[in-house]
XYZ file of C-alpha atoms in Angstrom:
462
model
C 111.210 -128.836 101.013
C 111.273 -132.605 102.761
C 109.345 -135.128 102.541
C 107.672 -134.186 105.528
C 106.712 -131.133 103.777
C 105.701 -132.612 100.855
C 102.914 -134.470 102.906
C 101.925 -131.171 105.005
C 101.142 -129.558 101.684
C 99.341 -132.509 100.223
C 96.958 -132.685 103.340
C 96.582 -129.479 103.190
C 95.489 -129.257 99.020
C 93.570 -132.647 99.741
C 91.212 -130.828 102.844
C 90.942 -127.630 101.071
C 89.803 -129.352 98.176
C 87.018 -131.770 100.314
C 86.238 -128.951 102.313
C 84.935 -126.728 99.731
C 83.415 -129.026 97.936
C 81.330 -130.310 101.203
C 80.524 -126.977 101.391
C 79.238 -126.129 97.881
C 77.334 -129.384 97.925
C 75.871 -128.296 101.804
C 74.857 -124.853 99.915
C 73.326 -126.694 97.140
C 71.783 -129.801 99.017
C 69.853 -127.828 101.876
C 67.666 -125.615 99.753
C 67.004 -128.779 97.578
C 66.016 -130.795 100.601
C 63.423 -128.279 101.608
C 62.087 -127.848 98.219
C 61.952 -131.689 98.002
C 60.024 -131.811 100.372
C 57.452 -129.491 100.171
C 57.177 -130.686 96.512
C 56.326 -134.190 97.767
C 53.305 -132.887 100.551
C 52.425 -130.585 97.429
C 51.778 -133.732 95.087
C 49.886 -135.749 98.336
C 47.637 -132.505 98.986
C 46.876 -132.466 95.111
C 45.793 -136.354 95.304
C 43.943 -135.998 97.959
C 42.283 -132.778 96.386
C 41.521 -135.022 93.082
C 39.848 -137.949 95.398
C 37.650 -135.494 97.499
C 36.524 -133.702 94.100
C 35.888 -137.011 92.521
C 34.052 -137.998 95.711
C 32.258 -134.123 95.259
C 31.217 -135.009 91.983
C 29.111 -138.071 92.617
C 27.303 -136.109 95.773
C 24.362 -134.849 94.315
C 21.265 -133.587 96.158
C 19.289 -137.011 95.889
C 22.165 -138.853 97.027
C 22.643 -136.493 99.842
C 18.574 -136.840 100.445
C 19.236 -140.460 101.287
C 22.447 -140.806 103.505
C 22.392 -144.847 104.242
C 22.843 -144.263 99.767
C 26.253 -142.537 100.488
C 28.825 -145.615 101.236
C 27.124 -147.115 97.967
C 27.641 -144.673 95.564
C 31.699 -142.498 97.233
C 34.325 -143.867 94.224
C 37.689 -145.640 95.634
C 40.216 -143.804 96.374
C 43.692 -143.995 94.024
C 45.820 -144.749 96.847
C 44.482 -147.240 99.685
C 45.829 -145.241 102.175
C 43.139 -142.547 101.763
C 40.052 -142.580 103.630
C 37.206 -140.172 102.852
C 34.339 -138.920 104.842
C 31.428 -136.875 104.562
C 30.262 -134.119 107.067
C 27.219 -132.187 107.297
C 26.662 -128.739 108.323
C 26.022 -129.550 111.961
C 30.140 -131.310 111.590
C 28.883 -135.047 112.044
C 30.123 -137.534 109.899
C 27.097 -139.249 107.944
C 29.698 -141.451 105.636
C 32.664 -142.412 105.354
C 35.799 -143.053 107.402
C 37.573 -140.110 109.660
C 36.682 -139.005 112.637
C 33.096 -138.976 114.223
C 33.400 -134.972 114.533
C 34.829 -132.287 112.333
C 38.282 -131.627 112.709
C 38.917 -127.762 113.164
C 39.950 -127.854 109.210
C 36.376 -129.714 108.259
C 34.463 -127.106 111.078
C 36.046 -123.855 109.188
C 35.536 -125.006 105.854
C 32.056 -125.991 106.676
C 31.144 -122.564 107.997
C 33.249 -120.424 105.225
C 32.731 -122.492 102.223
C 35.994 -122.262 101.208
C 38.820 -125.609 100.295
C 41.397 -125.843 102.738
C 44.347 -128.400 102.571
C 46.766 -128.334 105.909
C 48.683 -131.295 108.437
C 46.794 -131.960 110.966
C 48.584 -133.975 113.645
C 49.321 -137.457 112.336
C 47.852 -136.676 108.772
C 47.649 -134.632 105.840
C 43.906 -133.151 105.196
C 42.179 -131.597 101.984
C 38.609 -130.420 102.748
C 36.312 -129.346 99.966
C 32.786 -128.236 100.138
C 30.055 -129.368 98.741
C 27.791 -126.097 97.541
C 28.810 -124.151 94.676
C 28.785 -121.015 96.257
C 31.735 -119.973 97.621
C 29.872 -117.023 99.991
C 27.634 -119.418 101.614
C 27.883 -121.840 104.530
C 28.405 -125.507 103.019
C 25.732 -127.473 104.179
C 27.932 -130.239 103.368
C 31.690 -131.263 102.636
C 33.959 -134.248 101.651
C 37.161 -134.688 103.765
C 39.863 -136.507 102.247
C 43.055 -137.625 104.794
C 45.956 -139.498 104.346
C 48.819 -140.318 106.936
C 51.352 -137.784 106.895
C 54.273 -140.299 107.839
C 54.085 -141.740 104.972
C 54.853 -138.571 103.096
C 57.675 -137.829 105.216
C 58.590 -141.922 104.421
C 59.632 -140.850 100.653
C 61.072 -137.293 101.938
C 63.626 -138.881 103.917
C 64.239 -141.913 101.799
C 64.932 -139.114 99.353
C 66.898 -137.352 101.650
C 69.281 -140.436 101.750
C 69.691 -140.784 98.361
C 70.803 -137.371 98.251
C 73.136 -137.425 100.944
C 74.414 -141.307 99.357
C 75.010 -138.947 96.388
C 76.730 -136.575 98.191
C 79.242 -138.768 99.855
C 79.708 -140.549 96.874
C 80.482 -137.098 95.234
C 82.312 -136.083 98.149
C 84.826 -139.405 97.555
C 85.262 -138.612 93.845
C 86.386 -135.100 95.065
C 88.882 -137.079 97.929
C 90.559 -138.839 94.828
C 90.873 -136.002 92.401
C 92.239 -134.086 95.587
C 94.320 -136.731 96.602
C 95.641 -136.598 92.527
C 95.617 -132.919 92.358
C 97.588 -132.428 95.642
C 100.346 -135.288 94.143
C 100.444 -133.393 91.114
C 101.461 -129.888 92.253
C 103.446 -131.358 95.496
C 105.770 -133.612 93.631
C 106.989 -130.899 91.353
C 107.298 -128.819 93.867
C 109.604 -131.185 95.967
C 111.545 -131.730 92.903
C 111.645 -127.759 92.782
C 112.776 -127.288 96.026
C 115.602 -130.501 95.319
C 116.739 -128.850 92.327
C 117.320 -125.675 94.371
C 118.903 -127.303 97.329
C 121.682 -128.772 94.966
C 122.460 -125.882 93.125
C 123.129 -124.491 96.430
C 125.457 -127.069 96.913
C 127.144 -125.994 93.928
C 125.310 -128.157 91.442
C 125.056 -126.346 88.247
C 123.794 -129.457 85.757
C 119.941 -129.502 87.701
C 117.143 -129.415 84.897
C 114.050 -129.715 86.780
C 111.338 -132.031 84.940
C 108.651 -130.145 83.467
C 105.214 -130.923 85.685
C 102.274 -128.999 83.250
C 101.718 -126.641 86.024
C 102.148 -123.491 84.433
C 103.485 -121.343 87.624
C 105.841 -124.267 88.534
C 107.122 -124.826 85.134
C 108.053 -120.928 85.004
C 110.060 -121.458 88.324
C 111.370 -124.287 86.944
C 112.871 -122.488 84.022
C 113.901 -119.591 85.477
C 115.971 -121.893 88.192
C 117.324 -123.774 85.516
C 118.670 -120.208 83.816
C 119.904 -119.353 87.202
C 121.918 -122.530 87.094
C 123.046 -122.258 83.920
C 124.428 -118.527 84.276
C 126.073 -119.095 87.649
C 127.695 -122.295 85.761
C 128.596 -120.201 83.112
C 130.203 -117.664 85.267
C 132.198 -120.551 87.504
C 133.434 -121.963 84.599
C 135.064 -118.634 83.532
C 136.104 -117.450 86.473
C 138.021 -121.082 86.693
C 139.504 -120.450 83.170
C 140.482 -117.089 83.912
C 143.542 -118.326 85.924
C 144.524 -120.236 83.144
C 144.237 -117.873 80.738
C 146.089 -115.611 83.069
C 148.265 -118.111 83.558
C 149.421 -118.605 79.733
C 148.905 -114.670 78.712
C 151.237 -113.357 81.365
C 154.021 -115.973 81.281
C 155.288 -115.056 78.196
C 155.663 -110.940 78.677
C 156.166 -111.447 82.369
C 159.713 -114.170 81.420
C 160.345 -111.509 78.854
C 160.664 -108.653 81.781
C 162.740 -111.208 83.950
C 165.450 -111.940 81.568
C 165.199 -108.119 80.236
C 166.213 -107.136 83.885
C 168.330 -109.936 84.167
C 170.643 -109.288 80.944
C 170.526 -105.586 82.021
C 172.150 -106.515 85.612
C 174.756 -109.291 84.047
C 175.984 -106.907 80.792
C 178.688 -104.375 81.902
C 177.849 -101.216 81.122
C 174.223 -101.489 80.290
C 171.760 -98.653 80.690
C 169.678 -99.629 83.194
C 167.756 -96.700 82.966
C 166.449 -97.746 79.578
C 165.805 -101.357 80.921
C 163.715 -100.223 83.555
C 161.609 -98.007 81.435
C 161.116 -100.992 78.974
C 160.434 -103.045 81.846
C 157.817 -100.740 83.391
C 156.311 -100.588 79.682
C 155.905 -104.528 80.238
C 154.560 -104.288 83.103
C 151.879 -102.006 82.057
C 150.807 -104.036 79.058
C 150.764 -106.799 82.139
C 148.611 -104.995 83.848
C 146.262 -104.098 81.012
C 146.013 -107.934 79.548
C 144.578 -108.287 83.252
C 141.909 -105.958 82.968
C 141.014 -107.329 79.571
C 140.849 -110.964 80.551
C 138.851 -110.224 83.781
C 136.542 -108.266 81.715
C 136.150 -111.176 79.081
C 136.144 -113.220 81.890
C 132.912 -112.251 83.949
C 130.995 -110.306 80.818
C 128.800 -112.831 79.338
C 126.933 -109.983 76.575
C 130.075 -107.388 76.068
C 129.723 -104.422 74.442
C 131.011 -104.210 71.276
C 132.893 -101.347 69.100
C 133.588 -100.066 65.797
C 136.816 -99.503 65.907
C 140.187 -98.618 63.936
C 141.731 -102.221 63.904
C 144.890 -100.713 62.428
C 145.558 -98.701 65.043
C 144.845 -101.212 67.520
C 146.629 -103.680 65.769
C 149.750 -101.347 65.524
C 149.524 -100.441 69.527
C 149.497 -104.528 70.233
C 152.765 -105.423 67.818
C 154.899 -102.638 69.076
C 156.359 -104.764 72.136
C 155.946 -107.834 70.250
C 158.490 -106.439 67.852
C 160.718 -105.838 70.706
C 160.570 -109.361 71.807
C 160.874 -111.115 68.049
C 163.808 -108.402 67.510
C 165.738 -110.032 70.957
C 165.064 -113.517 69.275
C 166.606 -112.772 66.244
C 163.179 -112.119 63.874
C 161.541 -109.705 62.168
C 157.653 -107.824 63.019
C 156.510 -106.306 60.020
C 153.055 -105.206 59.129
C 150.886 -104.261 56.113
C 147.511 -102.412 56.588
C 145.202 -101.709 54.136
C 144.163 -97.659 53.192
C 141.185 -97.117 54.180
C 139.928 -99.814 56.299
C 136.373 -99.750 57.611
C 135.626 -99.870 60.860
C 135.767 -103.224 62.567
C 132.918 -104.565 65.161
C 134.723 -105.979 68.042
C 135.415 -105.934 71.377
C 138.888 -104.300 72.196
C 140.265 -106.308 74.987
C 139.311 -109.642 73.198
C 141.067 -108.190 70.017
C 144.083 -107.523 72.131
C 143.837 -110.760 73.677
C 143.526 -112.641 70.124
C 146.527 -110.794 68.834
C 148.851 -111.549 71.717
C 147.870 -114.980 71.341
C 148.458 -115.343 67.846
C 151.998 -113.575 68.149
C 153.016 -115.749 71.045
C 152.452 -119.109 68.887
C 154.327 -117.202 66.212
C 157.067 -116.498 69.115
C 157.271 -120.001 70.470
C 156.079 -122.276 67.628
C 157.112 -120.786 64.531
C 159.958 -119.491 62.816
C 161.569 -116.604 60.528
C 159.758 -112.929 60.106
C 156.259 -112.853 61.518
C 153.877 -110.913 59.384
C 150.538 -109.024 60.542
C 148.574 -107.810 57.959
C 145.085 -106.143 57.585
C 142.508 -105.859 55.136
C 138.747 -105.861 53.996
C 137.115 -108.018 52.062
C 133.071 -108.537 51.619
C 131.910 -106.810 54.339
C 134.679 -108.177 56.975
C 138.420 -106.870 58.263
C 140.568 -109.957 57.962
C 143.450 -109.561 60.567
C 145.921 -111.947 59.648
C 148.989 -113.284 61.145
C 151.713 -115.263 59.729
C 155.018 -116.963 60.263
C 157.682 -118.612 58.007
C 157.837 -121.941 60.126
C 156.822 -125.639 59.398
C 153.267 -124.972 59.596
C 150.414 -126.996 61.092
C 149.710 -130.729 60.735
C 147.982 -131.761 57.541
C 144.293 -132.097 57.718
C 144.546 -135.463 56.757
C 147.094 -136.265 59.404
C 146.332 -137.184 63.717
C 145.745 -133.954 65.920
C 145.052 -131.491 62.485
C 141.535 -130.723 63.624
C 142.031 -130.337 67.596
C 144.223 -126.751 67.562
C 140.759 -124.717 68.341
C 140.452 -127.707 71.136
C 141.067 -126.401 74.885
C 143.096 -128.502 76.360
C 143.838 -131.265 73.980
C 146.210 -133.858 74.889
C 147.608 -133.771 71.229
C 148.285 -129.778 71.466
C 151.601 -128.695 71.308
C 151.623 -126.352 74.302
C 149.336 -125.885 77.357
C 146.169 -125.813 74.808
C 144.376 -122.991 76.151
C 145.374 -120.328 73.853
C 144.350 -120.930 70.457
C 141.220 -122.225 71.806
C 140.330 -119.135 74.103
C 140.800 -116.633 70.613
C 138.506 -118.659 68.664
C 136.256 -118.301 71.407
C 136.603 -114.284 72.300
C 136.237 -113.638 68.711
C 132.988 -115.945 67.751
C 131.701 -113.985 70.932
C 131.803 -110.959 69.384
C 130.571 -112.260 65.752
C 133.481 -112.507 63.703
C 135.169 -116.025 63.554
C 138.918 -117.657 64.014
C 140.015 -119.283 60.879
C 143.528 -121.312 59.337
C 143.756 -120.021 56.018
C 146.885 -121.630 55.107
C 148.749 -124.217 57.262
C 151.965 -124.359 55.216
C 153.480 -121.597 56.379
C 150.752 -121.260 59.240
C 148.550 -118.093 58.624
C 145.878 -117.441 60.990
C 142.830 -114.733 59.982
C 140.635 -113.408 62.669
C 137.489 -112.092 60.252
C 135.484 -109.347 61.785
C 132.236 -107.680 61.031
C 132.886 -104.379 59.152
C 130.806 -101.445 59.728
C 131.244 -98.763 56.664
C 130.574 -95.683 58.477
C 131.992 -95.360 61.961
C 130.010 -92.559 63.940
C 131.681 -91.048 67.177
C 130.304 -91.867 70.601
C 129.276 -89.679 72.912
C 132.624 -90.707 74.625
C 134.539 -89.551 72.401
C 135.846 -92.901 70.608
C 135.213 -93.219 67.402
C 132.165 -96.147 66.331
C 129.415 -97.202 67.042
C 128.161 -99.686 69.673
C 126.153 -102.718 69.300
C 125.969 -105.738 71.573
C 127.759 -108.870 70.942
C 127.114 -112.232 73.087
């Protein structure tokens, strides 16, 4: 989303937002103005009604006997827009102000007897009669009139406040538009910037959280997305190192195996090639187990037989420590209980435990495993100078990948610890002088057989 976009959908919250308000206000305001209104010619027909009854009241027979008595005795009206007049039954006015003739309201209520209240061109009328029977002609009756303008005067003045009210309304809902649209555009933008650079291969974005529910869920979800496909970069860069520092060791060992087979007379090279195609496939299968640990974030763990395992991994590096002039041996434990790991990152621990023994260490290597508390404790061990002393530089950066104070490429020690907290269990130094490393796994007492055939149970491990 650009900035030009950003704007588009601002406009387009901000009108949405006027428009139905104008509208709900236009519902509202139109059935209001018509009820104002008619409530305001209601109220002028009822004064008029009360200053034609009041002028009703005070028209008694004997008054009416003597009409030059009439002016004399008709009360003021409450407003001094109203003028009054008094009609007989012939429709001539005998008092009052109005006009010299009935009006067509004054003639019908004359002849029916009956109050009428109506606009009559220019003015608002209320006619009442004079007798008291409703049946009978009325001889005479009392018209009360006002000018109808200036009823319609306070409608529309009315009117105007209302609409002044309605604009004014209508601004208030421009601003909290204008605010609304800012607040759900700019996190959008930001959404859409956050997206664009993890396309471009940035996996650090962390968009800011905006309070807008649906965009904050977006938000996170991106920022998972980022942080799995950063995850899964970063391994599949580390994977060629790994590669890189498993396989150099067996793959030297197969080059000077076929190499001292070719330069010693009378060597069997049938036997070398057999021991070199038995390298090769333990090659190939520390491949499959470090692409595996490589691209599976939440691996399936299994309880399995860590002696056996652990016997299948030292057999060729017995071979190897045997052609270097030292000794493999290993002690296993009756009865071990099952041990929750995954296989391949077992594998790959052991080989990398065995090649420090190989490379940095000295005398008769020594794998041994047990139980203890719940745990297998695979252990491996050398009769070399040990590791630096806690106290000492460099002691506490051997777990560190990549240190500069490592003594080889610094990838290996690191990338066990790692393969084995991933699976629960933990990568410890239990003695440093001589160096004894003790992978501790989780122990499960009573290993089932799965439907595959293998014996344990699975569980998942992250």
């Amino acid at each position: 989303m650009t900035a030009g976009d950003t704007v588009r959908l601002s406009s387009m919250v901000q009108r949405t937002i006027v428009v139905v308000s104008a509208l709900a206000m236009l519902l509202f305001a139109v059935p209001l103005a018509v009820v104002v209104g008619g409530l305001y010619r209601g109220e002028a027909q009822e004064h008029l009604a009360r200053d034609a009854e009041r002028s009703r009241s005070v028209l008694t027979p004997a008054v009416l006997a003597q009409p030059s008595t009439i002016p004399s005795v008709l009360p003021v009206p409450h407003e001094p827009t109203v003028v009054i007049g008094v009609y007989d039954g012939t429709g001539l006015r005998i008092a009052g102000e109005g006009p010299a003739r009935a009006d067509p309201i004054t003639g019908r209520v004359s002849a029916t007897g009956v109050e009428e209240s109506a606009r009559l061109g220019s003015e608002l009328v209320t006619v009442v009669p004079l007798t008291e029977d409703a049946d009978a002609p009325a001889a005479y009756v009392v018209r009360a009139a006002e000018p109808y303008a200036l009823v319609q005067h306070i409608v529309w003045l009315t009117w105007a406040l209302m609409a002044a009210l309605a604009l004014a309304v209508l601004g208030l809902a421009a601003a909290l538009a204008r605010r609304q649209a800012r607040r759900l555009a700019q996190p959008l933008q930001q959404l859409a910037e956050s997206a664009a650079a993890l396309g471009q291969g940035d996996f650090s974005v962390r968009p800011n959280r905006s309070r807008v529910r649906e965009v904050d869920d977006a938000g996170r979800n991106l920022e998972l997305t980022a942080r799995r496909l950063g995850g899964m970069l970063e391994r599949e860069r580390a994977f060629s190192a790994d590669a890189s520092h498993q396989l150099r060791g067996p793959l030297t060992a197969v080059r000077i195996g076929l190499e001292a087979s070719l330069l010693t007379p009378g060597a069997d090279l049938r036997t070398s090639v057999q021991d070199a195609l038995s390298d090769l496939d333990r090659l190939e299968r520390t491949v499959l187990d470090l692409l595996a640990l490589a691209r599976d974030t939440r691996r399936a763990t299994e309880c399995i037989d860590a002696g056996a395992l652990v016997r299948d991994v030292v057999q060729p590096w017995s071979r190897r420590l045997a052609d270097a002039g030292r000794a493999l041996i290993t002690a296993l434990d009756d009865e071990l209980p099952g041990a929750l790991v995954s296989p391949p990152a077992l594998r790959t621990v052991l080989d990398v435990l065995l090649d420090n023994a190989l490379t940095h260490g000295a005398g008769t290597v020594r794998v041994a495993v047990r139980s203890a508390d719940q745990t297998v404790i695979v252990e491996v061990a050398d009769q070399g100078e040990g590791l630096p002393d806690p106290t000492s530089a460099g002691a506490e950066v051997i777990f560190t990948r990549r240190s500069p104070d490592a003594r080889g490429t610094g990838i290996g020690l690191a990338l066990a610890r790692s393969l084995i907290e991933a699976d629960g269990g933990r990568l410890e130094v239990t003695s440093r002088r001589p160096a004894i490393f003790a992978a501790v796994l989780p122990a499960v007492s009573s290993p089932q057989p799965d439907p595959a055939g293998r014996t344990g149970t699975r569980s998942s491990a992250g």
